[in-house]
């Protein structure tokens, strides 16, 4: 369930990234949609990081040990 949530948020980041690219190309200099797209992307990325940190702290996600 946790990995699915992280995957959905990551897909949201990618959608926001490409919508920002579209707004950059189509709207020109006076667009607020580009700034909104950037703020959504930053918010989703922060949510992913927070979820990963909480999951590592609670033990829901575990890091693999290095083979060395």
Coordinates of N, CA and C in Angstrom, one line a residue:
X1 N 0.8 -1.2 0.0 CA 0.0 0.0 0.0 C 0.9 1.3 0.0
X2 N 1.9 1.2 0.8 CA 2.8 2.4 0.9 C 3.5 2.7 -0.4
X3 N 4.0 1.6 -1.0 CA 4.7 1.7 -2.3 C 3.8 2.2 -3.4
X4 N 2.5 1.8 -3.4 CA 1.5 2.3 -4.3 C 1.3 3.8 -4.2
X5 N 1.2 4.2 -2.9 CA 1.0 5.7 -2.7 C 2.2 6.5 -3.2
X6 N 3.4 6.0 -2.9 CA 4.6 6.7 -3.4 C 4.7 6.7 -4.9
X7 N 4.3 5.6 -5.5 CA 4.2 5.5 -7.0 C 3.2 6.5 -7.6
X8 N 2.0 6.6 -7.0 CA 1.0 7.6 -7.4 C 1.5 9.0 -7.3
X9 N 2.1 9.3 -6.2 CA 2.7 10.7 -6.0 C 3.8 11.0 -7.0
X10 N 4.6 10.0 -7.3 CA 5.7 10.1 -8.3 C 5.1 10.4 -9.7
X11 N 4.0 9.7 -10.0 CA 3.3 9.9 -11.3 C 2.7 11.3 -11.3
X12 N 2.2 11.8 -10.2 CA 1.7 13.2 -10.1 C 2.8 14.2 -10.3
X13 N 4.0 13.9 -9.8 CA 5.2 14.8 -10.0 C 5.5 14.9 -11.5
X14 N 5.5 13.7 -12.2 CA 5.8 13.7 -13.6 C 4.7 14.4 -14.4
X15 N 3.5 14.3 -14.1 CA 2.4 15.0 -14.8 C 2.6 16.5 -14.6
X16 N 2.9 16.9 -13.4 CA 3.1 18.3 -13.1 C 4.3 18.9 -13.9
X17 N 5.3 18.0 -14.0 CA 6.5 18.4 -14.7 C 6.2 18.7 -16.2
X18 N 5.5 17.8 -16.8 CA 5.2 18.0 -18.2 C 4.1 19.0 -18.5
X19 N 3.2 19.2 -17.5 CA 2.2 20.3 -17.7 C 2.9 21.7 -17.6
X20 N 3.9 21.7 -16.7 CA 4.7 23.0 -16.6 C 5.5 23.2 -17.9
X21 N 6.0 22.2 -18.5 CA 6.7 22.4 -19.8 C 5.7 22.9 -20.8
X22 N 4.5 22.3 -20.8 CA 3.5 22.7 -21.8 C 3.1 24.2 -21.6
X23 N 2.9 24.6 -20.3 CA 2.6 26.0 -20.0 C 3.7 26.9 -20.4
X24 N 5.0 26.5 -20.2 CA 6.1 27.3 -20.6 C 6.2 27.6 -22.0
X25 N 5.9 26.6 -22.8 CA 5.9 26.7 -24.3 C 4.7 27.5 -24.8
X26 N 3.5 27.2 -24.3 CA 2.3 27.8 -24.9 C 2.0 29.2 -24.3
X27 N 2.2 29.4 -23.0 CA 1.6 30.7 -22.4 C 2.6 31.9 -22.6
X28 N 3.8 31.7 -22.6 CA 4.7 32.8 -22.7 C 5.1 33.3 -21.3
X29 N 5.4 34.6 -21.2 CA 6.0 35.1 -20.0 C 5.0 35.5 -18.9
X30 N 3.8 35.7 -19.2 CA 2.8 36.3 -18.2 C 1.9 35.2 -17.6
X31 N 2.4 34.0 -17.6 CA 1.6 32.8 -17.1 C 1.8 32.5 -15.6
X32 N 0.7 32.4 -14.9 CA 0.7 32.0 -13.5 C 0.6 30.5 -13.4
X33 N 0.1 29.9 -14.5 CA -0.1 28.4 -14.5 C 1.3 27.7 -14.4
X34 N 2.3 28.3 -14.9 CA 3.7 27.7 -14.8 C 4.1 27.7 -13.3
X35 N 3.9 28.8 -12.6 CA 4.2 28.9 -11.2 C 3.4 27.9 -10.4
X36 N 2.1 27.8 -10.7 CA 1.3 26.9 -10.0 C 1.7 25.4 -10.2
X37 N 2.1 25.1 -11.4 CA 2.6 23.8 -11.7 C 3.9 23.5 -10.9
X38 N 4.8 24.5 -10.8 CA 6.0 24.3 -10.0 C 5.7 24.1 -8.6
X39 N 4.7 24.8 -8.0 CA 4.4 24.7 -6.6 C 3.7 23.3 -6.3
X40 N 2.9 22.9 -7.2 CA 2.3 21.5 -7.1 C 3.4 20.5 -7.1
X41 N 4.4 20.6 -8.0 CA 5.5 19.6 -8.1 C 6.3 19.6 -6.9
X42 N 6.6 20.8 -6.4 CA 7.5 20.8 -5.1 C 6.7 20.3 -4.0
X43 N 5.4 20.5 -3.9 CA 4.6 20.0 -2.8 C 4.5 18.5 -2.8
X44 N 4.3 17.9 -4.0 CA 4.3 16.5 -4.2 C 5.6 15.8 -3.9
X45 N 6.7 16.4 -4.3 CA 8.0 15.9 -4.0 C 8.3 15.9 -2.5
X46 N 7.9 17.0 -1.8 CA 8.0 17.1 -0.4 C 7.2 16.0 0.3
X47 N 6.0 15.8 -0.2 CA 5.1 14.7 0.4 C 5.8 13.4 0.3
X48 N 6.4 13.1 -0.9 CA 7.1 11.8 -1.1 C 8.2 11.7 -0.1
X49 N 9.0 12.7 0.1 CA 10.1 12.6 1.0 C 9.6 12.4 2.5
X50 N 8.6 13.1 2.8 CA 8.1 13.0 4.2 C 7.5 11.6 4.4
X51 N 6.8 11.0 3.4 CA 6.3 9.7 3.6 C 7.4 8.6 3.7
X52 N 8.5 8.8 2.9 CA 9.6 7.9 2.9 C 10.3 8.0 4.3
X53 N 10.5 9.1 4.8 CA 11.2 9.3 6.1 C 10.3 8.7 7.2
X54 N 9.0 8.9 7.2 CA 8.1 8.3 8.2 C 8.1 6.8 8.1
X55 N 8.1 6.3 6.9 CA 8.1 4.8 6.6 C 9.4 4.2 7.1
X56 N 10.5 4.9 6.9 CA 11.7 4.3 7.4 C 11.8 4.3 8.9
X57 N 11.3 5.4 9.5 CA 11.3 5.5 10.9 C 10.4 4.5 11.6
X58 N 9.3 4.2 11.0 CA 8.3 3.2 11.6 C 8.7 1.8 11.2
X59 N 9.6 1.6 10.3 CA 10.0 0.3 9.9 C 9.1 -0.3 8.7
X60 N 8.2 0.4 8.1 CA 7.5 0.0 7.0 C 8.3 -0.2 5.8
X61 N 9.4 0.6 5.6 CA 10.3 0.5 4.6 C 11.7 0.2 5.2
X62 N 12.5 -0.7 4.6 CA 13.8 -1.0 5.1 C 14.8 -0.8 4.0
X63 N 16.0 -0.3 4.4 CA 17.1 -0.2 3.5 C 17.8 -1.5 3.4
X64 N 18.3 -1.8 2.2 CA 19.1 -3.0 1.9 C 20.6 -2.7 2.4
X65 N 21.2 -3.7 3.0 CA 22.6 -3.5 3.4 C 23.5 -3.6 2.2
X66 N 24.6 -2.9 2.2 CA 25.5 -3.0 1.1 C 26.3 -4.3 1.1
X67 N 26.6 -4.9 0.0 CA 27.3 -6.2 0.0 C 28.8 -6.1 0.4
X68 N 29.3 -5.0 0.7 CA 30.7 -4.9 1.0 C 30.9 -5.2 2.5

